[in-house]
Amino acid sequence: MDLALTDEQRMIVDIVRRFVREEIVPLEDDLDPDADELPPEQLAKLVDKVKEMGLYGLDTPPEYGGPDINLVTRCLIAIECSQHRAGLYAPCYYAFGGARQAQLFEATDDQKNKYLYPMLEGKKRVFFGLSEPSGGSDPGRAIQTRAVRDGDDWVLNGTKLWISGADRADYGLLFARTGGPGRTGVTAFIVETQWPGFNVRRIVHTLRSAKYATEIQLEDLRVPHENILGEEGGGFAIANDRLSRQRVPYAAECLGVAIRAHEMAIEYSKIRETFGAPLSSRQGIQWMLVENEIDIRQARWLVMDGAAKADRGEPFRTESAIAKLVASEAAGRVVDRSMQIHGGLGVAKDLPLERWYRELRIRRVGEGPSEVQKHVIARDILGASLR
Amino acid sequence: MAVRLDKQWMPLNADSLRLIAGHLGVYQLGNDAGDIVYIGVAGGRSLFGLKGELQKALEDPPAGATQFRVEVNMAYRTRHFELLQAYWSDHGVLPVANTDVDTRSLGQLRPG
């Protein structure tokens, strides 16, 4: 695989890198170290600049107005966009358009008019409601929320956990069991958050003080039959598609943070002196930097391999799992070493390293923990025998 | 952890503030009747954390605040949002002195 960038990719990387360093990083001097959003007016100005760059709506297909870029380029952009304090979970504060619920591109025309297009125009917010207290990585078995048909409606009861943005969303994709156990018993519904029976009960506090997850209780929530997304019993495929699709850019974001932390460590090791010599002259520090470099190069190769396979239309489930596994764990190690090189400054809120350290720990769990990625990889290596 | 802050009120005076350290966290200010008049946060840019924020409140008490309560919490941002949203859910408005909060940033929590 050739990792050399095309002229167009090089130009895009340069533009985005300049945008991050000139427009985003300076803003953070005045924000709380754990901030994850900007005032709407400030964000709107950044969005206008991104639109001028032709890069707004990165996860939107070209036929719906998104930029015509492949996944490799998408990952190159993700690597750049995450290189600031809030960049891991709020890359450029969503000036590039934020996360899309890609499943809605498969919706019916009526559903698109009501839900998809307002989302693309930024008028409606959406959440993704898959995980439950019983788990999220194995939706075929874990989902216990029940949906029972009642005339033209379905009545939903159950609890959803770890759901981001549900308290601020206008609607969401919510998965419930409409049939028996297993994958074919799960259906995806489009649910409006103002409907009676939809209740966000609490915020789930974590290591991360910026974005939060929520717990949702569904109490006799009535959903019209026409709000089923896809086929009845087809929810697992919709959920699984999302989990695979997200993993490569997710890995790329980890990589971007690792690159920036490593750069900071290199710079600091050259200027910080101990016992009359710069840190960079110490073998102990040099080896940490070498290990950072190797971690980053390995992760970059695997992220780009996964993206390139997806762009060629080849199966990439195993590659996306490897990329997510390696990049999230490597980035954690890189930031940890970079903090060590910075000493006390590394753990202070003056620098972004401590925030990245906390948030990268979550990355080893979010979007499928490392062990689930290994399970996916093992299943593909061993064929179907582990199913 | 309860959604709503249920710690004991302390009088907003210099003696009480001596007991407060410079941690990060959230706090509430109340009036004599025990009504919450402000929900605040001591974030990563607060010079002296909770102590510094409460010192400012002591010097210029918002909306007649006479007492306070605090919660040390490293997840100060999400906890602050939670307390604001819980109050919003209970009262339909924010505390009278929380004119510094953009309500567009708040979600709809129904703690029950």
Coordinates of C-alpha atoms in Angstrom, one line a residue:
Chain A
M1 CA 0.0 0.0 0.0
D2 CA 1.3 3.4 -0.9
L3 CA 0.8 6.0 1.9
A4 CA 1.9 8.9 -0.3
L5 CA -0.7 11.6 -0.5
T6 CA -2.1 12.8 -3.8
D7 CA -1.7 16.5 -4.7
E8 CA -5.4 17.0 -3.8
Q9 CA -5.1 15.2 -0.5
R10 CA -1.9 17.2 0.4
M11 CA -3.8 20.4 -0.3
I12 CA -6.7 19.4 1.8
V13 CA -4.5 18.4 4.7
D14 CA -2.6 21.7 4.5
I15 CA -5.9 23.7 4.5
V16 CA -7.4 21.8 7.4
R17 CA -4.2 21.9 9.4
R18 CA -4.0 25.7 9.0
F19 CA -7.7 26.0 9.9
V20 CA -7.1 24.0 13.1
R21 CA -4.0 25.9 14.2
E22 CA -5.2 29.4 13.2
E23 CA -8.9 29.3 13.9
I24 CA -9.5 26.6 16.5
V25 CA -6.5 26.4 18.8
P26 CA -6.5 30.1 19.7
L27 CA -10.1 29.9 20.7
E28 CA -9.3 27.4 23.4
D29 CA -7.2 29.9 25.3
D30 CA -10.4 31.4 26.6
L31 CA -12.5 28.3 27.0
D32 CA -12.7 26.0 30.0
P33 CA -10.1 23.2 29.6
D34 CA -13.0 20.7 29.3
A35 CA -15.2 22.7 27.0
D36 CA -16.7 20.9 24.1
E37 CA -18.8 23.5 22.4
L38 CA -18.8 27.1 21.2
P39 CA -21.6 29.7 21.4
P40 CA -23.8 29.2 18.3
E41 CA -22.8 32.6 16.7
Q42 CA -19.1 31.7 17.0
L43 CA -19.6 28.3 15.6
A44 CA -21.6 29.7 12.7
K45 CA -18.7 31.8 11.6
L46 CA -16.4 28.7 11.6
V47 CA -19.0 26.7 9.7
D48 CA -19.1 29.4 7.0
K49 CA -15.3 29.1 6.6
V50 CA -15.5 25.3 6.4
K51 CA -18.2 25.7 3.7
E52 CA -15.9 28.0 1.8
M53 CA -13.3 25.2 2.0
G54 CA -15.8 22.8 0.4
L55 CA -15.5 20.4 3.3
Y56 CA -18.8 20.8 5.2
G57 CA -20.7 17.7 6.0
L58 CA -17.9 15.2 5.8
D59 CA -20.1 12.2 6.6
T60 CA -22.8 13.3 4.1
P61 CA -22.9 11.5 0.7
P62 CA -22.3 13.9 -2.3
E63 CA -25.8 13.3 -3.6
Y64 CA -27.1 14.9 -0.4
G65 CA -24.7 17.9 -0.6
G66 CA -21.6 16.5 1.1
P67 CA -18.1 16.8 -0.3
D68 CA -17.1 14.0 -2.8
I69 CA -14.2 12.5 -0.8
N70 CA -13.1 9.0 -0.2
L71 CA -12.6 7.4 3.2
V72 CA -8.8 7.8 3.1
T73 CA -9.2 11.5 2.6
R74 CA -11.9 11.5 5.3
C75 CA -9.4 9.9 7.7
L76 CA -6.6 12.4 6.8
I77 CA -9.0 15.2 7.7
A78 CA -10.0 13.4 10.9
I79 CA -6.3 13.2 11.9
E80 CA -6.0 16.9 11.4
C81 CA -9.3 17.9 13.0
S82 CA -8.5 16.2 16.3
Q83 CA -5.3 18.0 16.9
H84 CA -6.6 20.4 19.5
R85 CA -7.7 20.2 23.2
A86 CA -11.3 19.2 22.5
G87 CA -10.4 17.5 19.3
L88 CA -11.0 13.9 20.3
Y89 CA -14.7 14.1 21.0
A90 CA -15.5 17.5 19.6
P91 CA -13.2 17.8 16.5
C92 CA -13.2 21.5 15.5
Y93 CA -16.2 21.9 17.7
Y94 CA -18.3 20.3 14.9
A95 CA -17.5 23.0 12.4
F96 CA -17.2 20.3 9.7
G97 CA -20.8 19.3 10.3
G98 CA -20.7 16.9 13.2
A99 CA -21.7 13.3 13.2
R100 CA -24.5 12.1 10.9
Q101 CA -26.8 9.2 11.4
A102 CA -25.9 7.5 8.1
Q103 CA -28.7 5.0 8.5
L104 CA -31.2 7.8 7.7
F105 CA -29.9 7.9 4.1
E106 CA -31.7 4.6 3.7
A107 CA -35.0 6.0 5.0
T108 CA -38.2 6.3 3.1
D109 CA -38.9 9.5 1.2
D110 CA -41.4 10.6 3.9
Q111 CA -38.9 9.9 6.6
K112 CA -36.2 11.7 4.8
N113 CA -38.4 14.8 4.4
K114 CA -39.4 14.7 8.1
Y115 CA -36.1 13.8 9.6
L116 CA -33.1 13.5 7.3
Y117 CA -33.2 16.8 5.5
P118 CA -33.8 18.9 8.7
M119 CA -30.8 17.2 10.2
L120 CA -28.6 17.9 7.2
E121 CA -29.7 21.6 7.4
G122 CA -28.7 21.7 11.0
K123 CA -32.3 22.4 12.1
K124 CA -32.8 19.1 14.0
R125 CA -30.5 17.2 16.3
V126 CA -30.5 13.4 16.4
F127 CA -29.2 10.7 18.8
F128 CA -28.4 7.0 18.4
G129 CA -30.0 4.8 21.0
L130 CA -28.6 1.3 20.9
S131 CA -26.9 0.4 24.2
E132 CA -28.7 -0.8 27.3
P133 CA -27.7 -1.7 30.8
S134 CA -27.4 -5.2 29.5
G135 CA -24.7 -4.1 26.9
G136 CA -24.2 -2.5 23.6
S137 CA -21.5 -4.4 21.7
D138 CA -23.7 -7.4 21.0
P139 CA -27.1 -5.8 20.2
G140 CA -28.5 -9.0 18.8
R141 CA -28.5 -10.5 22.3
A142 CA -28.3 -7.5 24.6
I143 CA -31.4 -5.5 23.6
Q144 CA -34.2 -5.9 26.1
T145 CA -36.3 -2.9 25.3
R146 CA -39.6 -4.3 24.0
A147 CA -41.8 -2.9 21.2
V148 CA -45.3 -4.4 21.0
R149 CA -47.6 -3.7 18.1
D150 CA -50.9 -2.0 19.0
G151 CA -53.0 -1.0 15.9
D152 CA -51.0 1.4 13.8
D153 CA -48.5 2.1 16.6
W154 CA -45.8 0.3 18.5
V155 CA -45.5 0.7 22.2
L156 CA -42.0 0.8 23.6
N157 CA -40.9 0.1 27.1
G158 CA -37.3 -0.3 28.4
T159 CA -34.1 1.5 29.4
K160 CA -31.3 2.9 27.2
L161 CA -27.9 3.7 28.7
W162 CA -24.8 5.5 27.5
I163 CA -26.8 7.5 25.0
S164 CA -25.0 10.7 23.9
G165 CA -27.1 13.8 23.1
A166 CA -30.5 12.4 23.8
D167 CA -31.4 15.3 26.1
R168 CA -30.8 17.8 23.4
A169 CA -32.0 15.9 20.4
D170 CA -35.2 16.4 18.5
Y171 CA -35.4 12.7 17.5
G172 CA -33.3 9.6 17.5
L173 CA -32.8 6.1 16.2
L174 CA -33.9 3.7 18.8
F175 CA -33.5 -0.1 18.7
A176 CA -36.1 -2.4 20.4
R177 CA -37.0 -6.0 20.3
T178 CA -40.1 -6.7 18.2
G179 CA -39.5 -10.5 17.9
G180 CA -37.8 -13.3 19.6
P181 CA -34.2 -13.5 20.8
G182 CA -31.3 -12.9 18.5
R183 CA -30.5 -10.6 15.6
T184 CA -33.7 -10.9 13.6
G185 CA -35.8 -9.8 16.6
V186 CA -34.5 -6.3 16.7
T187 CA -36.1 -3.3 14.9
A188 CA -34.9 0.3 14.4
F189 CA -37.4 3.1 15.1
I190 CA -37.3 6.8 14.6
V191 CA -38.5 8.4 17.8
E192 CA -39.3 12.0 18.6
T193 CA -38.0 13.1 22.0
Q194 CA -41.1 15.2 22.7
W195 CA -43.5 12.2 22.6
P196 CA -45.0 11.2 25.9
G197 CA -43.1 8.3 27.5
F198 CA -39.7 9.4 26.3
N199 CA -37.8 10.5 29.4
V200 CA -34.1 11.4 29.9
R201 CA -33.7 10.4 33.5
R202 CA -30.1 11.3 34.3
I203 CA -26.7 12.3 33.0
V204 CA -24.1 9.6 33.3
H205 CA -20.9 11.2 34.6
T206 CA -17.6 9.7 33.5
L207 CA -13.9 10.5 33.3
R208 CA -14.8 13.0 30.6
S209 CA -16.2 16.3 31.9
A210 CA -17.0 17.6 28.5
K211 CA -19.6 15.5 26.7
Y212 CA -21.9 13.3 28.6
A213 CA -24.0 10.2 28.1
T214 CA -27.6 9.9 29.3
E215 CA -30.0 7.2 30.6
I216 CA -33.3 7.1 28.9
Q217 CA -36.5 5.5 30.2
L218 CA -39.2 4.5 27.7
E219 CA -42.6 4.2 29.4
D220 CA -45.4 3.2 27.0
L221 CA -43.8 5.3 24.3
R222 CA -46.1 5.1 21.3
V223 CA -44.3 5.1 17.9
P224 CA -46.2 5.1 14.6
H225 CA -45.6 2.0 12.4
E226 CA -44.4 4.3 9.6
N227 CA -41.5 5.3 11.8
I228 CA -39.8 2.0 11.5
L229 CA -36.5 2.5 9.8
G230 CA -35.8 -0.2 7.2
E231 CA -37.6 -3.5 7.8
E232 CA -39.2 -4.9 10.9
G233 CA -36.6 -7.2 12.3
G234 CA -33.9 -5.5 10.3
G235 CA -32.5 -3.4 13.1
F236 CA -29.4 -5.5 13.8
A237 CA -28.0 -4.9 10.3
I238 CA -28.6 -1.2 10.7
A239 CA -26.8 -1.1 14.0
N240 CA -24.0 -3.3 12.9
D241 CA -23.4 -1.2 9.8
R242 CA -23.0 1.8 11.9
L243 CA -20.6 0.2 14.2
S244 CA -18.3 -1.0 11.4
R245 CA -18.5 2.2 9.4
Q246 CA -17.5 4.4 12.3
R247 CA -14.5 2.6 13.4
V248 CA -11.9 3.8 10.9
P249 CA -12.5 7.6 11.3
Y250 CA -12.8 6.9 15.0
A251 CA -9.3 5.4 14.9
A252 CA -8.0 8.3 12.8
E253 CA -9.1 10.8 15.5
C254 CA -7.1 8.8 18.1
L255 CA -4.1 9.0 15.8
G256 CA -4.4 12.8 15.4
V257 CA -4.3 13.3 19.1
A258 CA -1.3 10.9 19.4
I259 CA 0.6 12.9 16.7
R260 CA 0.0 16.2 18.4
A261 CA 1.0 14.8 21.8
H262 CA 4.1 13.4 20.3
E263 CA 5.0 16.7 18.6
M264 CA 4.6 18.5 22.0
A265 CA 6.8 15.9 23.7
I266 CA 9.5 16.3 21.1
E267 CA 9.4 20.1 21.3
Y268 CA 9.4 20.1 25.1
S269 CA 12.3 17.6 25.4
K270 CA 14.5 19.9 23.4
I271 CA 13.9 23.0 25.6
R272 CA 13.5 21.5 29.0
E273 CA 16.9 21.0 30.8
T274 CA 17.6 18.8 33.8
F275 CA 21.0 18.4 35.4
G276 CA 22.5 20.7 32.8
A277 CA 21.4 19.0 29.7
P278 CA 18.1 19.0 27.6
L279 CA 15.8 16.1 28.2
S280 CA 16.2 15.1 24.6
S281 CA 19.8 14.1 25.3
R282 CA 18.7 11.4 27.8
Q283 CA 18.4 7.9 26.5
G284 CA 15.3 7.3 28.7
I285 CA 13.5 10.1 27.0
Q286 CA 14.8 9.2 23.6
W287 CA 13.4 5.7 23.9
M288 CA 10.0 7.0 24.9
L289 CA 10.0 9.2 21.8
V290 CA 11.0 6.3 19.7
E291 CA 8.2 4.2 21.1
N292 CA 5.8 7.0 20.4
E293 CA 7.0 7.2 16.8
I294 CA 6.6 3.5 16.3
D295 CA 3.2 3.4 17.8
I296 CA 2.1 6.2 15.6
R297 CA 3.5 4.8 12.4
Q298 CA 1.9 1.4 13.0
A299 CA -1.4 2.9 13.8
R300 CA -1.3 5.2 10.7
W301 CA -0.5 2.3 8.5
L302 CA -3.4 0.2 9.8
V303 CA -5.9 3.1 9.7
M304 CA -5.0 3.9 6.1
D305 CA -5.1 0.2 5.2
G306 CA -8.7 -0.1 6.5
A307 CA -9.8 3.1 4.7
A308 CA -8.1 2.1 1.5
K309 CA -9.8 -1.3 1.5
A310 CA -13.2 0.4 2.1
D311 CA -12.5 2.8 -0.8
R312 CA -11.7 -0.1 -3.1
G313 CA -15.1 -1.7 -2.2
E314 CA -13.4 -4.7 -0.5
P315 CA -14.6 -6.1 2.8
F316 CA -13.0 -4.1 5.6
R317 CA -14.7 -5.3 8.8
T318 CA -11.5 -6.9 10.1
E319 CA -9.3 -4.0 9.0
S320 CA -11.6 -1.5 10.8
A321 CA -11.5 -3.5 14.0
I322 CA -7.7 -3.8 13.8
A323 CA -7.4 0.0 13.1
K324 CA -9.7 0.9 16.0
L325 CA -8.0 -1.5 18.4
V326 CA -4.4 -0.5 17.5
A327 CA -5.0 3.2 17.2
S328 CA -7.0 3.7 20.4
E329 CA -4.5 1.7 22.5
A330 CA -1.4 3.2 20.8
A331 CA -2.7 6.7 21.3
G332 CA -3.2 6.0 25.0
R333 CA 0.4 4.9 25.3
V334 CA 1.7 7.9 23.3
V335 CA -0.2 10.4 25.4
D336 CA 0.9 8.6 28.6
R337 CA 4.6 8.8 27.6
S338 CA 4.2 12.4 26.5
M339 CA 2.8 13.4 29.9
Q340 CA 5.7 11.6 31.5
I341 CA 8.1 13.7 29.5
H342 CA 6.3 16.9 30.5
G343 CA 6.5 16.0 34.2
G344 CA 4.2 18.0 36.4
L345 CA 3.1 20.2 33.5
G346 CA 1.8 17.1 31.8
V347 CA -0.8 16.4 34.4
A348 CA -1.9 20.1 34.7
K349 CA -4.9 21.5 33.0
D350 CA -2.6 24.1 31.5
L351 CA -1.9 21.6 28.7
P352 CA -4.3 19.4 26.8
L353 CA -2.4 16.2 27.6
E354 CA -4.4 15.4 30.8
R355 CA -7.7 15.8 28.9
W356 CA -6.5 13.5 26.1
Y357 CA -5.3 11.0 28.7
R358 CA -8.7 10.8 30.3
E359 CA -10.6 10.8 27.0
L360 CA -8.4 8.2 25.3
R361 CA -9.1 5.8 28.2
I362 CA -12.7 6.0 27.2
R363 CA -11.8 5.3 23.5
R364 CA -10.6 1.9 24.5
V365 CA -14.2 1.2 25.5
G366 CA -16.4 3.3 23.2
E367 CA -17.5 2.1 19.8
G368 CA -16.7 -1.5 20.9
P369 CA -14.1 -2.3 23.5
S370 CA -10.7 -3.6 22.6
E371 CA -11.8 -7.1 23.5
V372 CA -14.8 -6.9 21.2
Q373 CA -12.5 -5.8 18.3
K374 CA -10.4 -8.9 19.0
H375 CA -13.5 -11.0 19.0
V376 CA -14.4 -9.6 15.6
I377 CA -10.9 -10.2 14.3
A378 CA -10.8 -13.7 15.7
R379 CA -14.1 -14.6 14.1
D380 CA -12.9 -13.5 10.7
I381 CA -9.7 -15.3 11.1
L382 CA -11.3 -18.5 12.3
G383 CA -14.3 -18.3 10.0
A384 CA -17.8 -18.6 11.4
S385 CA -16.9 -21.2 14.0
L386 CA -17.0 -18.6 16.8
R387 CA -20.5 -17.3 16.0
Chain B
M1 CA -25.0 10.4 43.4
A2 CA -28.3 12.2 43.6
V3 CA -29.3 14.2 40.6
R4 CA -30.2 17.2 42.8
L5 CA -27.7 18.7 45.2
D6 CA -28.9 17.8 48.7
K7 CA -26.0 18.9 50.9
Q8 CA -26.5 21.2 54.0
W9 CA -26.6 24.9 53.4
M10 CA -23.8 26.9 55.0
P11 CA -23.9 30.7 55.7
L12 CA -22.2 32.8 53.0
N13 CA -19.6 34.4 55.2
A14 CA -15.9 34.6 55.7
D15 CA -15.9 31.9 58.5
S16 CA -17.6 29.4 56.3
L17 CA -15.3 30.1 53.4
R18 CA -12.3 29.2 55.5
L19 CA -13.6 25.6 55.4
I20 CA -13.7 25.6 51.6
A21 CA -10.6 24.6 49.5
G22 CA -9.7 25.4 46.0
H23 CA -11.1 22.3 44.4
L24 CA -13.0 22.1 41.1
G25 CA -16.7 21.5 41.4
V26 CA -20.2 22.9 41.5
Y27 CA -22.0 25.1 44.0
Q28 CA -25.4 26.6 44.7
L29 CA -26.2 29.9 46.3
G30 CA -29.5 30.3 48.2
N31 CA -31.5 33.0 49.9
D32 CA -32.8 33.0 53.5
A33 CA -35.8 31.0 52.5
G34 CA -33.5 28.2 51.1
D35 CA -34.5 29.0 47.5
I36 CA -31.7 28.4 45.0
V37 CA -30.8 31.7 43.4
Y38 CA -27.7 30.6 41.5
I39 CA -26.0 27.4 40.3
G40 CA -22.3 27.9 39.6
V41 CA -19.2 26.0 38.6
A42 CA -15.6 26.3 39.6
G43 CA -14.0 25.1 36.4
G44 CA -10.5 24.6 35.1
R45 CA -9.9 28.3 34.6
S46 CA -11.1 29.3 38.1
L47 CA -8.1 30.8 39.8
F48 CA -8.9 29.4 43.2
G49 CA -11.5 26.9 42.4
L50 CA -14.6 26.7 44.6
K51 CA -13.0 29.0 47.2
G52 CA -12.4 31.7 44.6
E53 CA -15.9 31.5 43.1
L54 CA -17.5 31.7 46.5
Q55 CA -15.2 34.5 47.6
K56 CA -16.6 36.5 44.6
A57 CA -20.1 35.6 45.6
L58 CA -19.4 36.8 49.2
E59 CA -18.1 40.2 47.9
D60 CA -21.1 40.7 45.6
P61 CA -23.9 38.3 46.5
P62 CA -26.2 37.7 43.5
A63 CA -29.9 38.0 44.1
G64 CA -29.5 38.4 47.8
A65 CA -27.8 35.1 48.4
T66 CA -27.0 34.4 52.0
Q67 CA -26.0 30.8 52.0
F68 CA -24.2 28.2 49.8
R69 CA -23.5 24.5 49.4
V70 CA -20.7 22.9 47.4
E71 CA -19.9 19.6 45.7
V72 CA -16.3 18.8 44.8
N73 CA -16.5 17.2 41.4
M74 CA -13.8 16.7 38.7
A75 CA -16.7 16.2 36.2
Y76 CA -17.7 19.8 37.0
R77 CA -19.0 20.6 33.5
T78 CA -21.4 17.7 33.2
R79 CA -22.5 18.1 36.8
H80 CA -23.2 21.8 36.3
F81 CA -25.3 21.0 33.2
E82 CA -27.1 18.3 35.2
L83 CA -28.0 20.7 38.1
L84 CA -29.1 23.4 35.7
Q85 CA -31.3 20.9 33.7
A86 CA -32.8 19.4 36.9
Y87 CA -33.7 22.9 38.2
W88 CA -35.2 23.7 34.7
S89 CA -37.2 20.5 34.9
D90 CA -38.5 21.3 38.4
H91 CA -39.3 25.0 37.9
G92 CA -39.5 25.7 34.1
V93 CA -36.9 28.5 34.5
L94 CA -33.4 28.8 35.7
P95 CA -32.4 30.3 39.1
V96 CA -32.9 34.1 39.1
A97 CA -29.2 35.0 39.0
N98 CA -28.2 32.5 36.3
T99 CA -28.4 35.0 33.5
D100 CA -24.9 33.9 32.5
V101 CA -26.3 30.6 31.0
D102 CA -27.3 30.3 27.4
T103 CA -30.5 28.2 27.7
R104 CA -29.9 26.9 24.1
S105 CA -27.1 24.9 25.5
L106 CA -29.4 23.0 27.9
G107 CA -31.0 19.7 27.3
Q108 CA -34.3 18.3 28.6
L109 CA -33.8 16.2 31.7
R110 CA -36.7 14.7 33.4
P111 CA -35.2 13.3 36.6
G112 CA -38.5 12.1 38.0

